[in-house]
CSV table of C-alpha atoms in Angstrom, one decimal:
chain,number,residue,atom,x,y,z
A,367,UNK,CA,-53.1,51.2,-74.1
A,368,UNK,CA,-53.7,48.7,-71.4
A,369,UNK,CA,-57.2,47.9,-70.3
A,370,UNK,CA,-57.4,47.7,-66.6
A,371,UNK,CA,-60.0,45.8,-64.6
A,372,UNK,CA,-60.5,44.7,-61.0
A,373,UNK,CA,-59.2,41.1,-60.7
A,374,UNK,CA,-61.0,40.6,-57.4
A,375,UNK,CA,-64.3,41.4,-59.1
A,376,UNK,CA,-63.5,39.5,-62.3
A,377,UNK,CA,-62.7,36.3,-60.4
A,378,UNK,CA,-65.0,36.9,-57.4
A,379,UNK,CA,-66.4,33.3,-57.7
A,380,UNK,CA,-63.0,31.8,-57.3
A,381,UNK,CA,-60.0,30.7,-59.3
A,382,UNK,CA,-61.1,27.2,-60.4
A,383,UNK,CA,-62.8,26.7,-63.7
A,384,UNK,CA,-64.5,23.3,-63.8
A,385,UNK,CA,-67.3,22.1,-66.1
A,386,UNK,CA,-67.7,25.6,-67.5
A,387,UNK,CA,-68.0,27.6,-64.2
A,388,UNK,CA,-65.7,29.5,-61.9
A,389,UNK,CA,-65.8,28.2,-58.4
A,390,UNK,CA,-63.8,28.4,-55.2
A,391,UNK,CA,-61.3,25.8,-54.2
A,392,UNK,CA,-61.9,23.3,-51.4
A,393,UNK,CA,-58.4,22.9,-49.9
A,394,UNK,CA,-59.1,25.2,-47.0
A,395,UNK,CA,-55.9,27.2,-47.8
A,396,UNK,CA,-55.7,30.7,-49.3
A,397,UNK,CA,-53.2,31.9,-51.9
A,398,UNK,CA,-52.3,35.5,-52.2
A,399,UNK,CA,-51.5,36.8,-55.7
A,400,UNK,CA,-48.8,39.5,-55.5
A,401,UNK,CA,-48.0,42.2,-58.0
A,402,UNK,CA,-44.2,41.8,-58.2
A,403,UNK,CA,-43.7,45.4,-59.3
A,404,UNK,CA,-45.1,46.7,-56.0
A,405,UNK,CA,-45.1,43.8,-53.6
A,406,UNK,CA,-48.8,44.4,-53.0
A,407,UNK,CA,-51.4,41.6,-52.8
A,408,UNK,CA,-54.0,42.1,-55.7
A,409,UNK,CA,-56.1,39.0,-55.2
A,410,UNK,CA,-56.6,36.1,-52.8
A,411,UNK,CA,-58.4,32.9,-53.4
A,412,UNK,CA,-59.0,29.4,-52.1
A,413,UNK,CA,-56.5,26.9,-53.5
A,414,UNK,CA,-57.7,23.7,-55.3
A,415,UNK,CA,-57.6,20.5,-53.3
A,416,UNK,CA,-57.7,16.9,-54.4
A,417,UNK,CA,-61.5,17.0,-54.5
A,418,UNK,CA,-61.4,19.8,-57.0
A,419,UNK,CA,-58.9,17.9,-59.2
A,420,UNK,CA,-61.2,14.9,-59.1
A,421,UNK,CA,-64.2,17.0,-60.1
A,422,UNK,CA,-62.2,18.6,-63.0
A,423,UNK,CA,-61.0,15.2,-64.2
A,424,UNK,CA,-64.5,13.8,-64.0
A,425,UNK,CA,-65.8,16.8,-66.0
A,426,UNK,CA,-63.1,16.2,-68.6
A,427,UNK,CA,-63.8,12.4,-68.7
A,428,UNK,CA,-67.6,13.0,-69.3
A,429,UNK,CA,-66.9,15.6,-72.0
A,430,UNK,CA,-64.4,13.3,-73.9
A,431,UNK,CA,-66.8,11.1,-75.9
A,432,UNK,CA,-68.6,14.0,-77.5
A,433,UNK,CA,-65.5,16.1,-78.1
A,434,UNK,CA,-63.3,13.2,-79.1
A,435,UNK,CA,-66.0,12.0,-81.5
A,436,UNK,CA,-66.4,15.5,-83.2
A,437,UNK,CA,-65.1,15.8,-86.7
A,438,UNK,CA,-61.9,17.6,-87.4
A,439,UNK,CA,-63.9,20.3,-89.1
A,440,UNK,CA,-66.1,20.8,-86.1
A,441,UNK,CA,-63.1,21.1,-83.8
A,442,UNK,CA,-61.5,23.4,-86.2
A,443,UNK,CA,-64.5,25.7,-86.4
A,444,UNK,CA,-64.5,26.0,-82.6
A,445,UNK,CA,-60.8,26.8,-82.5
A,446,UNK,CA,-61.3,29.5,-85.1
A,447,UNK,CA,-63.9,31.1,-82.9
A,448,UNK,CA,-61.6,30.7,-80.0
A,449,UNK,CA,-58.9,32.7,-81.8
A,450,UNK,CA,-61.4,35.4,-82.5
A,451,UNK,CA,-62.5,35.5,-78.8
A,452,UNK,CA,-58.9,35.8,-77.7
A,453,UNK,CA,-58.4,38.7,-80.1
A,454,UNK,CA,-61.4,40.4,-78.6
A,455,UNK,CA,-59.9,39.9,-75.1
A,456,UNK,CA,-56.3,40.9,-76.1
A,457,UNK,CA,-56.2,44.1,-73.9
A,458,UNK,CA,-57.5,42.3,-70.9
A,459,UNK,CA,-55.1,39.4,-71.4
A,460,UNK,CA,-52.1,41.8,-71.7
A,461,UNK,CA,-53.1,43.7,-68.6
A,462,UNK,CA,-53.7,40.5,-66.5
A,463,UNK,CA,-50.3,39.0,-67.7
A,464,UNK,CA,-48.4,42.2,-66.8
A,465,UNK,CA,-50.1,42.6,-63.4
A,466,UNK,CA,-49.6,39.0,-62.5
A,467,UNK,CA,-46.0,38.6,-63.7
A,468,UNK,CA,-44.6,42.1,-63.8
A,469,UNK,CA,-43.9,41.8,-67.6
A,470,UNK,CA,-43.5,45.2,-69.4
A,471,UNK,CA,-46.8,45.9,-71.1
A,472,UNK,CA,-45.0,46.1,-74.4
A,473,UNK,CA,-43.8,42.5,-74.0
A,474,UNK,CA,-47.4,41.3,-73.2
A,475,UNK,CA,-48.9,43.3,-76.0
A,476,UNK,CA,-46.3,42.4,-78.7
A,477,UNK,CA,-45.2,38.9,-77.7
A,478,UNK,CA,-47.3,36.9,-75.2
A,479,UNK,CA,-50.8,37.9,-76.4
A,480,UNK,CA,-50.3,37.9,-80.2
A,481,UNK,CA,-48.2,34.7,-79.9
A,482,UNK,CA,-51.0,32.9,-78.1
A,483,UNK,CA,-53.7,34.1,-80.5
A,484,UNK,CA,-51.5,32.9,-83.4
A,485,UNK,CA,-51.2,29.5,-81.7
A,486,UNK,CA,-55.0,29.3,-81.6
A,487,UNK,CA,-55.3,30.2,-85.2
A,488,UNK,CA,-52.6,27.7,-86.2
A,489,UNK,CA,-54.2,24.8,-84.3
A,490,UNK,CA,-57.6,25.7,-85.8
A,491,UNK,CA,-56.1,24.8,-89.1
A,492,UNK,CA,-53.9,21.9,-87.9
A,493,UNK,CA,-57.0,20.2,-86.4
A,494,UNK,CA,-57.9,19.2,-90.0
A,495,UNK,CA,-54.5,17.7,-90.7
A,496,UNK,CA,-53.9,14.8,-88.4
A,497,UNK,CA,-51.8,12.8,-90.8
A,498,UNK,CA,-50.8,9.1,-91.0
A,499,UNK,CA,-49.2,6.7,-93.4
A,500,UNK,CA,-51.2,6.2,-96.6
A,501,UNK,CA,-53.7,3.4,-96.6
A,502,UNK,CA,-52.5,0.5,-98.8
A,503,UNK,CA,-51.7,-3.2,-99.3
A,504,UNK,CA,-48.4,-3.5,-97.4
A,505,UNK,CA,-49.3,-7.2,-97.3
A,506,UNK,CA,-50.6,-8.7,-100.5
A,507,UNK,CA,-53.7,-10.0,-98.8
A,508,UNK,CA,-54.5,-7.1,-96.5
A,509,UNK,CA,-55.3,-3.4,-96.5
A,510,UNK,CA,-53.7,-1.4,-93.7
A,511,UNK,CA,-55.1,1.9,-92.4
A,512,UNK,CA,-53.6,4.2,-89.8
A,513,UNK,CA,-55.9,5.9,-87.4
A,514,UNK,CA,-54.6,8.8,-85.2
A,515,UNK,CA,-56.9,9.0,-82.2
A,516,UNK,CA,-57.1,11.2,-79.1
A,517,UNK,CA,-55.7,9.8,-75.9
A,518,UNK,CA,-58.4,10.9,-73.5
A,519,UNK,CA,-58.1,13.2,-70.5
A,520,UNK,CA,-54.8,15.2,-70.4
A,521,UNK,CA,-53.5,16.6,-67.2
A,522,UNK,CA,-51.1,19.5,-67.8
A,523,UNK,CA,-49.0,21.6,-65.4
A,524,UNK,CA,-47.8,25.0,-66.5
A,525,UNK,CA,-45.1,27.3,-65.0
A,526,UNK,CA,-45.3,30.9,-63.8
A,527,UNK,CA,-43.0,32.6,-66.3
A,528,UNK,CA,-45.4,32.6,-69.3
A,529,UNK,CA,-48.8,31.8,-67.9
A,530,UNK,CA,-50.8,32.7,-71.0
A,531,UNK,CA,-48.5,31.2,-73.6
A,532,UNK,CA,-48.0,28.0,-71.6
A,533,UNK,CA,-51.8,27.7,-71.3
A,534,UNK,CA,-52.0,27.9,-75.1
A,535,UNK,CA,-49.1,25.5,-75.7
A,536,UNK,CA,-50.7,22.9,-73.4
A,537,UNK,CA,-54.3,23.3,-74.2
A,538,UNK,CA,-54.5,23.9,-78.0
A,539,UNK,CA,-52.8,20.8,-79.4
A,540,UNK,CA,-54.5,18.7,-76.8
A,541,UNK,CA,-58.1,19.8,-77.7
A,542,UNK,CA,-57.3,20.2,-81.4
A,543,UNK,CA,-56.5,16.5,-81.4
A,544,UNK,CA,-59.8,15.7,-79.7
A,545,UNK,CA,-58.6,15.3,-76.1
A,546,UNK,CA,-60.1,17.0,-73.0
A,547,UNK,CA,-57.8,18.6,-70.5
A,548,UNK,CA,-57.3,19.7,-66.9
A,549,UNK,CA,-54.7,22.5,-66.7
A,550,UNK,CA,-53.0,23.4,-63.5
A,551,UNK,CA,-51.3,26.8,-63.8
A,552,UNK,CA,-48.8,27.9,-61.2
A,553,UNK,CA,-50.8,29.0,-58.2
A,554,UNK,CA,-49.2,32.4,-58.1
A,555,UNK,CA,-50.2,33.2,-61.7
A,556,UNK,CA,-53.8,32.0,-62.4
A,557,UNK,CA,-55.3,35.1,-64.1
A,558,UNK,CA,-54.7,34.6,-67.8
A,559,UNK,CA,-55.4,30.8,-67.7
A,560,UNK,CA,-58.8,31.6,-66.3
A,561,UNK,CA,-59.4,34.3,-69.0
A,562,UNK,CA,-58.2,31.8,-71.6
A,563,UNK,CA,-60.8,29.2,-70.4
A,564,UNK,CA,-63.6,31.8,-70.4
A,565,UNK,CA,-62.8,32.9,-73.9
A,566,UNK,CA,-62.9,29.2,-75.0
A,567,UNK,CA,-66.3,28.8,-73.4
A,568,UNK,CA,-67.5,31.9,-75.2
A,569,UNK,CA,-66.3,30.5,-78.4
A,570,UNK,CA,-68.5,27.4,-78.0
A,571,UNK,CA,-66.0,24.9,-76.5
A,572,UNK,CA,-68.3,22.4,-74.7
A,573,UNK,CA,-68.2,22.5,-70.9
A,574,UNK,CA,-65.7,20.1,-69.4
A,575,UNK,CA,-63.4,20.1,-72.4
A,576,UNK,CA,-61.1,22.6,-70.7
A,577,UNK,CA,-60.8,22.9,-67.0
A,578,UNK,CA,-58.5,24.9,-64.7
A,579,UNK,CA,-57.4,23.9,-61.2
A,580,UNK,CA,-55.4,26.6,-59.4
A,581,UNK,CA,-53.6,24.8,-56.7
A,582,UNK,CA,-50.3,23.9,-55.1
A,583,UNK,CA,-48.0,21.3,-56.7
A,584,UNK,CA,-47.9,18.9,-53.8
A,585,UNK,CA,-51.7,18.8,-53.6
A,586,UNK,CA,-53.4,19.5,-56.8
A,587,UNK,CA,-50.4,18.9,-59.1
A,588,UNK,CA,-49.5,15.4,-57.7
A,589,UNK,CA,-53.1,14.4,-57.6
A,590,UNK,CA,-53.5,15.4,-61.3
A,591,UNK,CA,-50.4,13.6,-62.4
A,592,UNK,CA,-51.3,10.4,-60.5
A,593,UNK,CA,-55.0,10.4,-61.3
A,594,UNK,CA,-56.0,7.0,-62.8
A,595,UNK,CA,-58.4,8.7,-65.3
A,596,UNK,CA,-55.7,11.0,-66.7
A,597,UNK,CA,-54.1,9.3,-69.7
A,598,UNK,CA,-51.3,11.8,-70.4
A,599,UNK,CA,-49.4,14.4,-68.5
A,600,UNK,CA,-47.6,17.4,-70.0
A,601,UNK,CA,-45.3,19.4,-67.6
A,602,UNK,CA,-43.2,22.5,-68.1
A,603,UNK,CA,-41.0,23.5,-65.2
A,604,UNK,CA,-37.7,22.8,-63.5
A,605,UNK,CA,-35.8,19.6,-64.1
A,606,UNK,CA,-36.0,18.7,-60.4
A,607,UNK,CA,-39.8,18.9,-60.3
A,608,UNK,CA,-39.9,17.1,-63.7
A,609,UNK,CA,-38.2,14.1,-62.2
A,610,UNK,CA,-40.9,14.0,-59.5
A,611,UNK,CA,-43.6,14.3,-62.1
A,612,UNK,CA,-42.0,11.4,-64.0
A,613,UNK,CA,-41.9,9.3,-60.9
A,614,UNK,CA,-45.6,9.8,-60.2
A,615,UNK,CA,-46.7,9.3,-63.8
A,616,UNK,CA,-44.8,6.0,-63.9
A,617,UNK,CA,-47.2,4.6,-61.3
A,618,UNK,CA,-50.1,4.7,-63.7
A,619,UNK,CA,-48.0,4.1,-66.9
A,620,UNK,CA,-49.4,7.2,-68.5
A,621,UNK,CA,-47.8,9.1,-71.4
A,622,UNK,CA,-45.5,11.9,-70.4
A,623,UNK,CA,-44.2,15.1,-72.0
A,624,UNK,CA,-41.6,17.1,-70.2
A,625,UNK,CA,-40.2,20.5,-71.1
A,626,UNK,CA,-37.7,21.3,-68.4
A,627,UNK,CA,-34.8,23.6,-67.6
A,628,UNK,CA,-32.3,25.2,-69.9
A,629,UNK,CA,-28.9,26.9,-69.9
A,630,UNK,CA,-28.8,28.2,-73.5
A,631,UNK,CA,-25.4,29.0,-75.0
A,632,UNK,CA,-24.7,31.5,-77.7
A,633,UNK,CA,-21.5,30.8,-79.6
A,634,UNK,CA,-20.0,33.8,-81.3
A,635,UNK,CA,-17.3,33.0,-83.8
A,636,UNK,CA,-14.6,35.5,-84.8
A,637,UNK,CA,-16.2,36.4,-88.1
A,638,UNK,CA,-19.6,37.2,-86.6
A,639,UNK,CA,-21.3,40.6,-87.0
A,640,UNK,CA,-20.3,41.9,-83.6
A,641,UNK,CA,-23.1,44.5,-83.4
A,642,UNK,CA,-25.7,41.9,-84.2
A,643,UNK,CA,-24.2,39.4,-81.7
A,644,UNK,CA,-24.2,42.1,-78.9
A,645,UNK,CA,-27.8,43.1,-79.5
A,646,UNK,CA,-28.9,39.5,-79.8
A,647,UNK,CA,-27.1,38.6,-76.6
A,648,UNK,CA,-28.7,41.4,-74.6
A,649,UNK,CA,-32.2,40.8,-76.0
A,650,UNK,CA,-31.9,37.1,-75.7
A,651,UNK,CA,-30.7,37.2,-72.1
A,652,UNK,CA,-33.1,39.8,-70.8
A,653,UNK,CA,-36.4,38.7,-72.4
A,654,UNK,CA,-39.0,38.3,-69.6
A,655,UNK,CA,-36.3,39.5,-67.2
A,656,UNK,CA,-34.3,36.4,-68.0
A,657,UNK,CA,-37.1,34.1,-66.8
A,658,UNK,CA,-37.2,32.0,-69.9
A,659,UNK,CA,-35.8,28.5,-70.3
A,660,UNK,CA,-34.5,29.4,-73.7
A,661,UNK,CA,-32.9,32.7,-72.7
A,662,UNK,CA,-29.3,33.3,-73.6
A,663,UNK,CA,-27.4,32.5,-70.4
A,664,UNK,CA,-23.9,31.5,-71.5
A,665,UNK,CA,-22.0,33.5,-74.2
A,666,UNK,CA,-18.9,31.8,-75.7
A,667,UNK,CA,-17.0,34.4,-77.7
A,668,UNK,CA,-14.0,33.5,-79.8
A,669,UNK,CA,-11.0,35.4,-78.4
A,670,UNK,CA,-10.5,38.0,-81.2
A,671,UNK,CA,-14.0,39.4,-80.5
A,672,UNK,CA,-14.1,38.7,-76.7
A,673,UNK,CA,-13.1,42.1,-75.3
A,674,UNK,CA,-15.2,44.1,-77.7
A,675,UNK,CA,-18.2,41.8,-77.0
A,676,UNK,CA,-17.9,42.2,-73.3
A,677,UNK,CA,-17.6,46.0,-73.6
A,678,UNK,CA,-20.5,46.2,-76.0
A,679,UNK,CA,-22.9,44.1,-74.0
A,680,UNK,CA,-22.0,46.0,-70.8
A,681,UNK,CA,-22.7,49.3,-72.5
A,682,UNK,CA,-26.0,48.2,-74.0
A,683,UNK,CA,-27.2,46.6,-70.7
A,684,UNK,CA,-26.6,49.9,-69.0
A,685,UNK,CA,-29.2,51.6,-71.3
A,686,UNK,CA,-32.0,49.1,-70.4
A,687,UNK,CA,-34.8,51.0,-68.6
A,688,UNK,CA,-36.2,49.4,-65.5
A,689,UNK,CA,-39.6,50.7,-64.4
A,690,UNK,CA,-43.4,50.4,-64.0
A,691,UNK,CA,-44.5,47.5,-66.2
A,692,UNK,CA,-47.4,49.6,-67.4
A,693,UNK,CA,-45.2,52.4,-68.6
A,694,UNK,CA,-44.8,51.8,-72.4
A,695,UNK,CA,-41.2,52.9,-72.2
A,696,UNK,CA,-40.2,50.3,-69.6
A,697,UNK,CA,-37.8,47.7,-71.0
A,698,UNK,CA,-37.3,45.4,-68.0
A,699,UNK,CA,-39.8,44.5,-65.3
A,700,UNK,CA,-39.4,42.8,-62.0
A,701,UNK,CA,-38.7,39.2,-61.4
A,702,UNK,CA,-41.8,37.1,-60.5
A,703,UNK,CA,-41.3,37.5,-56.7
A,704,UNK,CA,-38.9,38.8,-54.1
A,705,UNK,CA,-37.9,35.2,-53.4
A,706,UNK,CA,-36.9,34.7,-57.0
A,707,UNK,CA,-35.0,38.1,-56.9
A,708,UNK,CA,-33.1,37.0,-53.9
A,709,UNK,CA,-32.3,33.6,-55.5
A,710,UNK,CA,-30.8,35.3,-58.5
A,711,UNK,CA,-28.9,37.8,-56.3
A,712,UNK,CA,-27.5,34.8,-54.4
A,713,UNK,CA,-26.0,33.3,-57.5
A,714,UNK,CA,-24.4,36.6,-58.5
A,715,UNK,CA,-23.1,37.3,-55.0
A,716,UNK,CA,-21.5,33.8,-54.8
A,717,UNK,CA,-19.9,34.4,-58.2
A,718,UNK,CA,-18.1,37.5,-56.9
A,719,UNK,CA,-15.7,35.1,-55.2
A,720,UNK,CA,-14.5,33.6,-58.4
A,721,UNK,CA,-15.6,35.9,-61.3
A,722,UNK,CA,-16.1,39.6,-62.2
A,723,UNK,CA,-19.4,41.4,-62.2
A,724,UNK,CA,-18.9,43.7,-65.2
A,725,UNK,CA,-22.2,45.5,-64.9
A,726,UNK,CA,-25.4,45.2,-62.8
A,727,UNK,CA,-25.4,42.7,-59.9
A,728,UNK,CA,-27.7,44.6,-57.7
A,729,UNK,CA,-31.3,45.5,-57.0
A,730,UNK,CA,-32.3,49.1,-57.7
A,731,UNK,CA,-33.3,51.5,-54.9
A,732,UNK,CA,-35.6,54.5,-55.0
A,733,UNK,CA,-39.0,54.1,-56.5
A,734,UNK,CA,-38.4,50.5,-57.5
A,735,UNK,CA,-37.2,49.3,-54.1
A,736,UNK,CA,-40.5,47.8,-53.2
A,737,UNK,CA,-40.6,45.6,-56.3
A,738,UNK,CA,-38.7,42.4,-57.2
A,739,UNK,CA,-36.3,44.2,-59.5
A,740,UNK,CA,-32.8,43.3,-60.4
A,741,UNK,CA,-30.4,45.1,-62.8
A,742,UNK,CA,-29.2,43.5,-66.0
A,743,UNK,CA,-26.0,41.7,-65.1
A,744,UNK,CA,-23.0,40.6,-67.1
A,745,UNK,CA,-20.4,38.3,-65.5
A,746,UNK,CA,-16.9,37.5,-66.9
A,747,UNK,CA,-14.0,35.4,-65.8
A,748,UNK,CA,-16.0,32.4,-64.5
A,749,UNK,CA,-14.7,28.9,-65.0
A,750,UNK,CA,-16.7,26.5,-67.1
A,751,UNK,CA,-17.4,24.2,-64.2
A,752,UNK,CA,-18.5,27.0,-61.9
A,753,UNK,CA,-22.1,27.3,-60.5
A,754,UNK,CA,-22.9,30.5,-62.4
A,755,UNK,CA,-22.1,28.7,-65.7
A,756,UNK,CA,-23.6,25.3,-65.0
A,757,UNK,CA,-26.8,26.1,-63.0
A,758,UNK,CA,-30.1,27.6,-64.3
A,759,UNK,CA,-30.4,31.1,-62.7
A,760,UNK,CA,-33.6,32.2,-64.3
A,761,UNK,CA,-32.9,35.9,-64.1
A,762,UNK,CA,-31.3,38.8,-66.1
A,763,UNK,CA,-27.8,37.4,-65.9
A,764,UNK,CA,-25.4,36.6,-68.8
A,765,UNK,CA,-22.1,34.9,-68.3
A,766,UNK,CA,-19.4,35.4,-71.0
A,767,UNK,CA,-16.4,33.1,-71.5
A,768,UNK,CA,-13.7,33.1,-74.3
A,769,UNK,CA,-12.8,30.2,-76.5
A,770,UNK,CA,-10.0,29.7,-79.1
A,771,UNK,CA,-10.8,27.0,-81.7
A,772,UNK,CA,-14.2,26.1,-83.2
A,773,UNK,CA,-13.9,22.7,-81.6
A,774,UNK,CA,-13.6,24.2,-78.2
A,775,UNK,CA,-16.5,26.6,-78.7
A,776,UNK,CA,-18.9,23.8,-79.6
A,777,UNK,CA,-17.6,21.5,-76.9
A,778,UNK,CA,-18.2,24.2,-74.3
A,779,UNK,CA,-21.7,24.9,-75.6
A,780,UNK,CA,-22.5,21.2,-75.0
A,781,UNK,CA,-20.9,21.1,-71.6
A,782,UNK,CA,-24.0,21.3,-69.3
A,783,UNK,CA,-26.7,18.8,-68.5
A,784,UNK,CA,-29.2,20.8,-70.5
A,785,UNK,CA,-30.1,20.9,-74.1
A,786,UNK,CA,-33.1,23.1,-74.8
A,787,UNK,CA,-31.8,25.9,-77.1
A,788,UNK,CA,-28.7,27.5,-78.4
A,789,UNK,CA,-27.6,30.0,-81.0
A,790,UNK,CA,-24.5,30.3,-83.3
A,791,UNK,CA,-23.2,33.6,-84.8
A,792,UNK,CA,-21.0,33.7,-87.9
A,793,UNK,CA,-21.0,34.9,-91.5
A,794,UNK,CA,-19.7,31.5,-92.6
A,795,UNK,CA,-22.5,29.1,-93.5
A,796,UNK,CA,-20.2,26.1,-93.0
A,797,UNK,CA,-19.4,27.2,-89.4
A,798,UNK,CA,-23.0,27.8,-88.5
A,799,UNK,CA,-24.0,24.6,-90.3
A,800,UNK,CA,-21.5,22.6,-88.2
A,801,UNK,CA,-22.8,24.3,-85.0
A,802,UNK,CA,-26.4,23.5,-85.9
A,803,UNK,CA,-25.5,19.9,-86.4
A,804,UNK,CA,-23.2,19.4,-83.4
A,805,UNK,CA,-24.8,21.5,-80.6
A,806,UNK,CA,-27.1,19.1,-78.8
A,807,UNK,CA,-30.3,21.2,-78.3
A,808,UNK,CA,-33.9,21.1,-79.4
A,809,UNK,CA,-33.5,24.4,-81.2
A,810,UNK,CA,-30.5,26.1,-82.7
A,811,UNK,CA,-30.9,29.7,-84.0
A,812,UNK,CA,-28.4,31.1,-86.5
A,813,UNK,CA,-27.5,34.8,-86.1
A,814,UNK,CA,-30.5,35.3,-83.8
A,815,UNK,CA,-31.8,34.1,-80.5
A,816,UNK,CA,-35.3,33.6,-79.1
A,817,UNK,CA,-37.8,33.9,-82.0
A,818,UNK,CA,-40.5,31.1,-81.9
A,819,UNK,CA,-43.2,30.2,-84.4
A,820,UNK,CA,-46.4,28.3,-84.1
A,821,UNK,CA,-45.4,26.2,-87.1
A,822,UNK,CA,-42.2,25.1,-85.6
A,823,UNK,CA,-41.6,22.7,-82.6
A,824,UNK,CA,-40.3,23.6,-79.2
A,825,UNK,CA,-38.7,21.0,-76.9
A,826,UNK,CA,-35.4,19.8,-75.6
A,827,UNK,CA,-32.8,17.1,-75.2
A,828,UNK,CA,-30.8,15.7,-72.3
A,829,UNK,CA,-32.0,17.1,-68.9
A,830,UNK,CA,-34.2,19.6,-70.7
A,831,UNK,CA,-36.8,16.9,-71.3
A,832,UNK,CA,-38.5,15.3,-74.2
A,833,UNK,CA,-41.5,15.9,-76.5
A,834,UNK,CA,-42.6,18.9,-78.4
A,835,UNK,CA,-44.9,21.9,-77.9
A,836,UNK,CA,-46.4,23.9,-80.8
A,837,UNK,CA,-46.4,22.8,-84.5
A,838,UNK,CA,-47.9,19.7,-86.0
A,839,UNK,CA,-45.1,17.7,-84.2
A,840,UNK,CA,-46.9,18.3,-80.9
A,841,UNK,CA,-49.7,16.0,-82.1
A,842,UNK,CA,-47.3,13.1,-81.5
A,843,UNK,CA,-47.7,13.8,-77.8
A,844,UNK,CA,-51.5,14.1,-77.8
A,845,UNK,CA,-52.5,11.3,-80.1
A,846,UNK,CA,-52.1,7.5,-80.3
A,847,UNK,CA,-51.5,5.8,-83.5
A,848,UNK,CA,-53.6,2.7,-84.3
A,849,UNK,CA,-53.0,0.2,-87.1
A,850,UNK,CA,-56.2,-1.3,-88.5
A,851,UNK,CA,-55.7,-4.2,-90.9
A,852,UNK,CA,-58.4,-5.6,-93.2
A,853,UNK,CA,-58.3,-9.1,-94.8
A,854,UNK,CA,-59.0,-8.9,-98.5
A,855,UNK,CA,-59.2,-12.6,-99.3
A,856,UNK,CA,-62.3,-13.9,-97.7
A,857,UNK,CA,-60.4,-17.2,-97.3
A,858,UNK,CA,-61.1,-19.0,-94.1
A,859,UNK,CA,-58.0,-21.2,-93.9
A,860,UNK,CA,-54.9,-18.9,-94.4
A,861,UNK,CA,-51.6,-20.3,-95.6
A,862,UNK,CA,-49.9,-18.9,-92.5
A,863,UNK,CA,-52.1,-21.0,-90.2
A,864,UNK,CA,-50.0,-24.1,-90.9
A,865,UNK,CA,-47.3,-22.5,-88.7
A,866,UNK,CA,-49.7,-22.9,-85.8
A,867,UNK,CA,-51.6,-26.1,-86.7
A,868,UNK,CA,-52.0,-28.5,-89.6
A,869,UNK,CA,-50.2,-28.7,-92.9
A,870,UNK,CA,-50.1,-26.5,-96.0
A,871,UNK,CA,-53.4,-26.9,-97.9
C-alpha cells in the first residue's frame, strides 16, 4: 500500500538541499512539478541559480577534508545506517517516485526503491574494499605502494526517468570513496532526490557531504559542470546534452563520466524459446513506459520465427493494462510529460509512411485522456536506416526486423551509433557466446533483458558514453590512483645518478 503525503508541505522550505538544510532557490524563476497521470501541478518551487550552485559546491568543499579523511570503516558504518534509513522511508519514496514520474506503484515498490536500498547496502560494504596492486619491491631498491584516494567535490547531473535510482547511482560510489557531492536532479523530478538526501542526513552523513540543487540545465547544470572547485562530473542523459557537458568539462580539465543514450537490440535466433523471447521483448520494451536507456527497442528475429514473434508480441502488448499509477493492477503508466508523449507519437506517425504499426500507435481516450499516456506500440516493416530504427525514441515502442544469417543479425544489432545494452536469445551456447563477444555494448544479456545488479557495472560504448555506474568498477570513476615509492637503500649517491651527472662510483 502506498503512503501518501503532501509534497507541498513536505518541501515547504524549498527544493534545494545545501549544507544539511532545505532552502528556496535564488534564480527568480519558478518550476511547476506536474503529475503526468493527470496533468495537474502538484508542487511549485524556486529553481536553483548559479549562486545556489556556488553555495552547494562551497559546502561540499568544506566538508571534504573530514569526510575524505574518515576511515573506510567509518564511511561504511554511515552507509549501513543510510540503507536502514532508506528502508524506513520505502513507502514515502515509492509514493513520491510514482507521483513525480507516473510510474506504476508496483514498479516503484518492487524495482526502483528496493534497488536503491540494495545499492546503499552494497556500497556500505564496498567502502571497505578500495583495492590496489599489492605493495612490493618492483624495483630492487624501492618499495612501491598504491593509494586509492578520493578526488574531491563531485558534480553530478541525473535524468528524469529514474530519479531515485540515478541519485543512488551517482551519490553512493562517490561518497563511499570519500568524495563529497553536489547532485542536480532533473528540475521536473526533484522529490526522491530530496528525500534521499534527508535520509542520508538522518543516518549521520555530515552536512555538506551530499547537496541537492534543483535547477535548469543551462543555469545550474552548466555552472556545476564548469565550476573550478568541482573535480569530477558524472552525467546521465541524452548523447546530445552529453556532448555539451563534455565541452564544458574540458574547460577545467576535470574527470568525466558519461552514461548517454541507447538503442538496445534484442537478437532472437531461430532456435530460441519463442515464448521466452516474446515475454522478454514486451517486458524489456515497456519497462518504465519505455523511458529506459537500456530498454529493448529493436528486435531482430531470424526469419523462421519472425511471423510468430510479431504475432506473439502484438497479442501480449494488447493485454497490458494502462491506468492510474497508484492502482496495484496498472501495468503501464504515462510518459513523463505531454511533451514527451507528443515526441513519441511524432516518431510513430512519421513511421506510418514507411512501415506498419502492428498494434498501438495512439494515445488512449476516456479517463486517461488528461494524462501523458501512449499505448504499447509494435512497428514492423521499417528499413534498417530509417528514423524509427536508428533514433532513440524513449517511449513504449518496439521495432521488429527479420534477418537470415547469424552474421547478419549481429551486424544489424551493431548498426547504430549507440552501444549501451543488448540481448541475445538462443538455446545454443555457442551462438549466444558469439553474440556476447561480438555485439558492441556495455551489457549483453543472454535469454533475458533488463535485470541489473548492484554488484555488476552499468555503462556503455560508442555514443552511449564511457565509465561505469554501480559495482566496485564505479570506484574507478570516483578515485584517483597514487603511486608512492620508498627508497630502501639509504644511499645518497645512486647508481642511476650518473646518467644525469658524474661517472659510475
